[in-house]
Coordinates of C-alpha atoms in Angstrom, one line a residue:
X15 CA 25.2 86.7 -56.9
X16 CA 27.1 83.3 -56.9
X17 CA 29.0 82.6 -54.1
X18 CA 32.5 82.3 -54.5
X19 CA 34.4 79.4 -51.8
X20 CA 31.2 80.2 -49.7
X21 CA 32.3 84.4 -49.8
X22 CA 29.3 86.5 -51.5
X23 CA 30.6 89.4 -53.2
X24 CA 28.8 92.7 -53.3
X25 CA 29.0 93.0 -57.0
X26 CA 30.3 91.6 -60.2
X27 CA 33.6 93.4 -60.4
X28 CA 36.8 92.5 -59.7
X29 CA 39.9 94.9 -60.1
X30 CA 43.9 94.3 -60.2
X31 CA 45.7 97.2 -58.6
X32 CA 48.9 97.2 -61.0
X33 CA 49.6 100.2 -63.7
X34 CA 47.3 102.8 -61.9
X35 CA 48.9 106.5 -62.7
X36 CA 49.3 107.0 -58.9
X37 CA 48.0 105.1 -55.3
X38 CA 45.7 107.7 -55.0
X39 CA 43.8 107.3 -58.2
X40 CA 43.5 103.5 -57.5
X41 CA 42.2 104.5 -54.0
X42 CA 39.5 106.6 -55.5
X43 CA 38.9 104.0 -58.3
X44 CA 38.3 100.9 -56.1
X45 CA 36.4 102.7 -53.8
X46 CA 34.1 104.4 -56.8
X47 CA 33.3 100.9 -58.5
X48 CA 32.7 99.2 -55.1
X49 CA 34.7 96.1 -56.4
X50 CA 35.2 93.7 -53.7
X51 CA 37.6 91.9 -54.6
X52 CA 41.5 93.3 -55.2
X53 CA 43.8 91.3 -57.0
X54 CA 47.8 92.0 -56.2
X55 CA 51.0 90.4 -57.4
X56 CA 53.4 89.5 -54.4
X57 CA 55.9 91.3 -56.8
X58 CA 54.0 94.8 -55.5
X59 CA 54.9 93.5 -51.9
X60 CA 58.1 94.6 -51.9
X61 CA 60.7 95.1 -49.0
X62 CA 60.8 98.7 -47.7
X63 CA 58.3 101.5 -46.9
X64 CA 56.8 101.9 -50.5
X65 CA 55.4 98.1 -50.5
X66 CA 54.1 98.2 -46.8
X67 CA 52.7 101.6 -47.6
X68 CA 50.7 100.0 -50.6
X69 CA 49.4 96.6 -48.8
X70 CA 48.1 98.9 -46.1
X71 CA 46.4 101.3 -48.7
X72 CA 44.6 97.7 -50.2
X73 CA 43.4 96.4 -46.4
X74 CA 42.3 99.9 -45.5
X75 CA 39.8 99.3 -48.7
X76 CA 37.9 96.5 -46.7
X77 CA 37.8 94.2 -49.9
X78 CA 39.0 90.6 -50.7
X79 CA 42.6 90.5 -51.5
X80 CA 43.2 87.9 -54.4
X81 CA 46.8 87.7 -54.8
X82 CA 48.1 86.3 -57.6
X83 CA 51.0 84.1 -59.3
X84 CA 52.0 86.6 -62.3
X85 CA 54.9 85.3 -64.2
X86 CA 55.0 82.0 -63.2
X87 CA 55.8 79.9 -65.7
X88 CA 56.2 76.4 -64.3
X89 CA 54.6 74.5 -61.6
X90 CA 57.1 75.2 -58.8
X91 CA 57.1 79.2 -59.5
X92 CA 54.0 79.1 -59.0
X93 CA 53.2 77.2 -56.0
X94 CA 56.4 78.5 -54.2
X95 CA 54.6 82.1 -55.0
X96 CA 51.2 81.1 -54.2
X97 CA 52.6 79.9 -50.5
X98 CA 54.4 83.2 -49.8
X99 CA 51.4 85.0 -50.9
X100 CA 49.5 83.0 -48.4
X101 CA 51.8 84.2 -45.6
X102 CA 52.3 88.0 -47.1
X103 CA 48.9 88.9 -47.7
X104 CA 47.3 86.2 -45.0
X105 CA 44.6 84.2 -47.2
X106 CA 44.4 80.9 -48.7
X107 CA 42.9 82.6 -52.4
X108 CA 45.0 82.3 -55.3
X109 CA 44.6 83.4 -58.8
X110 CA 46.9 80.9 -60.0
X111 CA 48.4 82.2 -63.7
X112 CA 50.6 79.7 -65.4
X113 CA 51.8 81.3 -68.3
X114 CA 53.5 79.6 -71.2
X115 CA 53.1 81.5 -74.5
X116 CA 55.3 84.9 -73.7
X117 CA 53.7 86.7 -76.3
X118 CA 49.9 86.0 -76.4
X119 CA 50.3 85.2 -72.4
X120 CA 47.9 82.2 -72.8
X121 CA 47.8 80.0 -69.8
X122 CA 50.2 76.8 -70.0
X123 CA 47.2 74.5 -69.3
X124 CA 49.1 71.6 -68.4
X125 CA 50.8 72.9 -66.0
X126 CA 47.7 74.9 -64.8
X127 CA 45.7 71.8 -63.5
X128 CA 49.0 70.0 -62.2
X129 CA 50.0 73.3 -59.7
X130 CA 46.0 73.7 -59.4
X131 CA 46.0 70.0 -57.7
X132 CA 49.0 70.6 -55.5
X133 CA 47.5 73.9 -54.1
X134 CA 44.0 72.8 -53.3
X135 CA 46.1 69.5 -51.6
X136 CA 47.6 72.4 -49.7
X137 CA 44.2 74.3 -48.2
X138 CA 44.2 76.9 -51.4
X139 CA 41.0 78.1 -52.7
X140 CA 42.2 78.4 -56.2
X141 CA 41.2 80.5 -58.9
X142 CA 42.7 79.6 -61.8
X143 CA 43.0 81.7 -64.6
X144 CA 42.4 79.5 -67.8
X145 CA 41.4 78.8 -71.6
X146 CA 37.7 78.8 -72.4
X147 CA 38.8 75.0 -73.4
X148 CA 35.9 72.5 -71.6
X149 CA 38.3 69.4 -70.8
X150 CA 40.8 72.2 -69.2
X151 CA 37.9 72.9 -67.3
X152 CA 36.9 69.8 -66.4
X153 CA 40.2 68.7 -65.2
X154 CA 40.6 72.0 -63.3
X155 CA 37.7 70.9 -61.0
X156 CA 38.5 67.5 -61.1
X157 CA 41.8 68.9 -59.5
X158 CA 39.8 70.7 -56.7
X159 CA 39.4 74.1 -58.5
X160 CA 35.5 75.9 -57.4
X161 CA 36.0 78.9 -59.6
X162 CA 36.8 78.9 -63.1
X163 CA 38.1 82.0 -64.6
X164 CA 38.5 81.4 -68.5
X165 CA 40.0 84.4 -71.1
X166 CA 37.9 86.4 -72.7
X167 CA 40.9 87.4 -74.7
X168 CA 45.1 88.2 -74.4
X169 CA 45.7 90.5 -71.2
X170 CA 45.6 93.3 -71.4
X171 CA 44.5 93.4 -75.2
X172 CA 41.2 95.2 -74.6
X173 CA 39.6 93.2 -77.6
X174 CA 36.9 92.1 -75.2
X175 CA 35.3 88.3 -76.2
X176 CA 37.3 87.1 -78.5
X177 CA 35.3 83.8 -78.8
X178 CA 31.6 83.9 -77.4
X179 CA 30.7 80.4 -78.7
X180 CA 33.3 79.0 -76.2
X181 CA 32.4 80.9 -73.3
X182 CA 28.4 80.3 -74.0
X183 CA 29.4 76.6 -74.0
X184 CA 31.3 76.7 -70.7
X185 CA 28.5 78.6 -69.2
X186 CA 25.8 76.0 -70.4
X187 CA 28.8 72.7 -69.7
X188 CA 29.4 74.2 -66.0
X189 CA 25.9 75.6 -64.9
X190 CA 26.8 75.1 -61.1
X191 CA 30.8 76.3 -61.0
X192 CA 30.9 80.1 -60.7
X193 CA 32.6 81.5 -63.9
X194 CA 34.8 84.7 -64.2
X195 CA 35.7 86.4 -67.4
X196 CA 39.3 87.2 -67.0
X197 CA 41.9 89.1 -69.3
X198 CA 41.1 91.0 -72.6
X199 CA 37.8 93.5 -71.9
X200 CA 38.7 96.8 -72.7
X201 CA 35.3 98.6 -72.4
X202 CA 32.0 98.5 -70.2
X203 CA 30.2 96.8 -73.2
X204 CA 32.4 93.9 -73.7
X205 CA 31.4 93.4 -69.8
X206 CA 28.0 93.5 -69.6
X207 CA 28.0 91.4 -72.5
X208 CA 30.0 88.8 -70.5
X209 CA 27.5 89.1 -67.7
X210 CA 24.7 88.9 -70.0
X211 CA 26.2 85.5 -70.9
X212 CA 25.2 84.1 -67.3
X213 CA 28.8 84.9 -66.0
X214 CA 29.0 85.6 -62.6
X215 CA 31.9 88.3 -62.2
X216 CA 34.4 89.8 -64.5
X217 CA 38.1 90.7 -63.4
X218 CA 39.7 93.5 -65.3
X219 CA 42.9 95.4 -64.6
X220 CA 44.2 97.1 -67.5
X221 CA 41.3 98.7 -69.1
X222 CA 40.6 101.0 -65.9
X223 CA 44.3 101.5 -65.0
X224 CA 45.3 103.0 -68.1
X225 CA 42.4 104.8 -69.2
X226 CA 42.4 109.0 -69.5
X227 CA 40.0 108.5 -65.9
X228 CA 40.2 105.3 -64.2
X229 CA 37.9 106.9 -61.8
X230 CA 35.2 107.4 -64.3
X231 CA 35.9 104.1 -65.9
X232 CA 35.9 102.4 -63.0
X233 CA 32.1 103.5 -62.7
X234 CA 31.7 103.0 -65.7
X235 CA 32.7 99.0 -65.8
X236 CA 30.8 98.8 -62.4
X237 CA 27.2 99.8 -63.8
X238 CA 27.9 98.2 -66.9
X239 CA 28.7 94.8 -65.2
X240 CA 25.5 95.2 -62.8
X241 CA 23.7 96.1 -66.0
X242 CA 24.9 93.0 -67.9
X243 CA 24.0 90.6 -64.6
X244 CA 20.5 91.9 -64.5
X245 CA 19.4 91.3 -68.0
X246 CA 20.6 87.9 -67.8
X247 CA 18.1 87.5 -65.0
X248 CA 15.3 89.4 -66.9
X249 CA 15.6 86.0 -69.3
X250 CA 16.5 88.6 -72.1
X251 CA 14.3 87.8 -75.7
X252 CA 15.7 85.6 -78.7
X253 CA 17.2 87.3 -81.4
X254 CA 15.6 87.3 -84.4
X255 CA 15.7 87.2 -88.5
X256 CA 12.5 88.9 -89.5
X257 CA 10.7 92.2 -87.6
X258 CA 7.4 91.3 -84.9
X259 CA 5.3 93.7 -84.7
X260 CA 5.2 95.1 -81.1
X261 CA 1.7 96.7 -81.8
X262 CA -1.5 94.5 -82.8
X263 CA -3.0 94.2 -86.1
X264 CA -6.5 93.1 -84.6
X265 CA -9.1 95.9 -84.6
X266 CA -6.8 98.1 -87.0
X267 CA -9.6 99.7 -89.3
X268 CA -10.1 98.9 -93.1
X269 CA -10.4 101.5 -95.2

């Protein structure tokens, strides 16, 4: 596994904790999929005993908390939110969402690398969440950004990789910058098919919140994510036009 600011997750998932049918379920889900990284919106951190109750539920999982800027939609939203995160939650991660298309949710990439550059300036260890654009990219680590973390499609869409050319060119363009699909899988095969890609992690939220079992799903995502990561290491074979034989034709008999 990729390290990610120097942290060495113990698998490829990563989980948001919003839309879960209850806190128990989301309990039992995190803990079955052994994701180590939470993400949570400062909006869940709310004053009173039903927000303290839930950020002690998420430390009591032992995991990475990845808070995020949901909603933002301009520069100082998102800072501003990033820097109460930091002293709410007590770590210098940020996913940093800047969105600016209400209904496809598509980052505002302009913005994105501007608010990326002022929070790594401020000690943040950004991860911004992005197009699978390769200039966005480049500017995003020109701003500071270690992580990219580019769509795989609309959140919360569940349409899985919307555009695999893109995100094979990212993965060949940045072959050193750890890469996160982020947004838009809906099942355990659009993940392992983003892992099989030479992705290092995915981050899903949706498509294990709101399915019948999040438990089971949660599993489900897990193995299939670990599935995915292998076989890009097993150097997976070529696809191909025409069948090859996987038996040998020397010493078949003549009749």
């Amino acid at each position: 596994m990729r390290s990610f600011y120097g942290t060495e997750l113990p698998n490829p998932l990563m989980l948001g904790t919003a839309q879960y049918p209850s806190p128990a379920i989301l309990e039992e889900a995190f803990r079955t999929s052994g994701a180590g990284v939470a993400t949570v919106s400062l909006r869940r951190e709310g004053a009173g005993g039903a927000g303290q109750t839930f950020w002690q539920m998420i430390q009591d999982l032992g995991v990475h908390i990845l808070p995020n800027t949901a909603g933002c939609h301009t520069v100082k939203e998102a800072v501003t939110t990033a820097q109460m995160a930091r002293e709410v939650f007590g770590t210098d991660w940020i996913k940093l969402e800047l969105i600016g298309h209400t209904d496809s949710l598509q980052p505002d990439v302009f913005q994105l690398v501007e608010a990326a550059r002022i929070l790594t300036d401020d000690g943040f260890k950004v991860f911004p969440y992005t197009t699978d654009d390769l200039i966005v990219g480049e500017r995003l680590l020109e701003a500071g950004c270690e992580v990219l973390m580019p769509w795989g499609a609309p959140i919360g869409s569940g349409r899985g990789l919307n555009n695999e050319y893109a995100l094979r060119a990212m993965r060949a363009e940045f072959p050193d910058t750890p890469l996160v699909v982020d947004a838009g899988i809906g099942l355990p095969s659009h993940a392992a098919h983003a892992m099989e890609l030479g992705y290092d992690a995915v981050l899903l939220n949706t498509a294990v919140a709101r399915a019948g079992d999040p438990v089971l799903m949660a599993k489900a995502m897990m193995q299939a994510a670990e599935a995915g990561r292998l076989a890009h290491e097993a150097d997976p074979i070529e696809a191909r036009d025409m069948a090859e034989a996987s038996t040998p034709v020397i010493g078949k008999a003549f009749l």
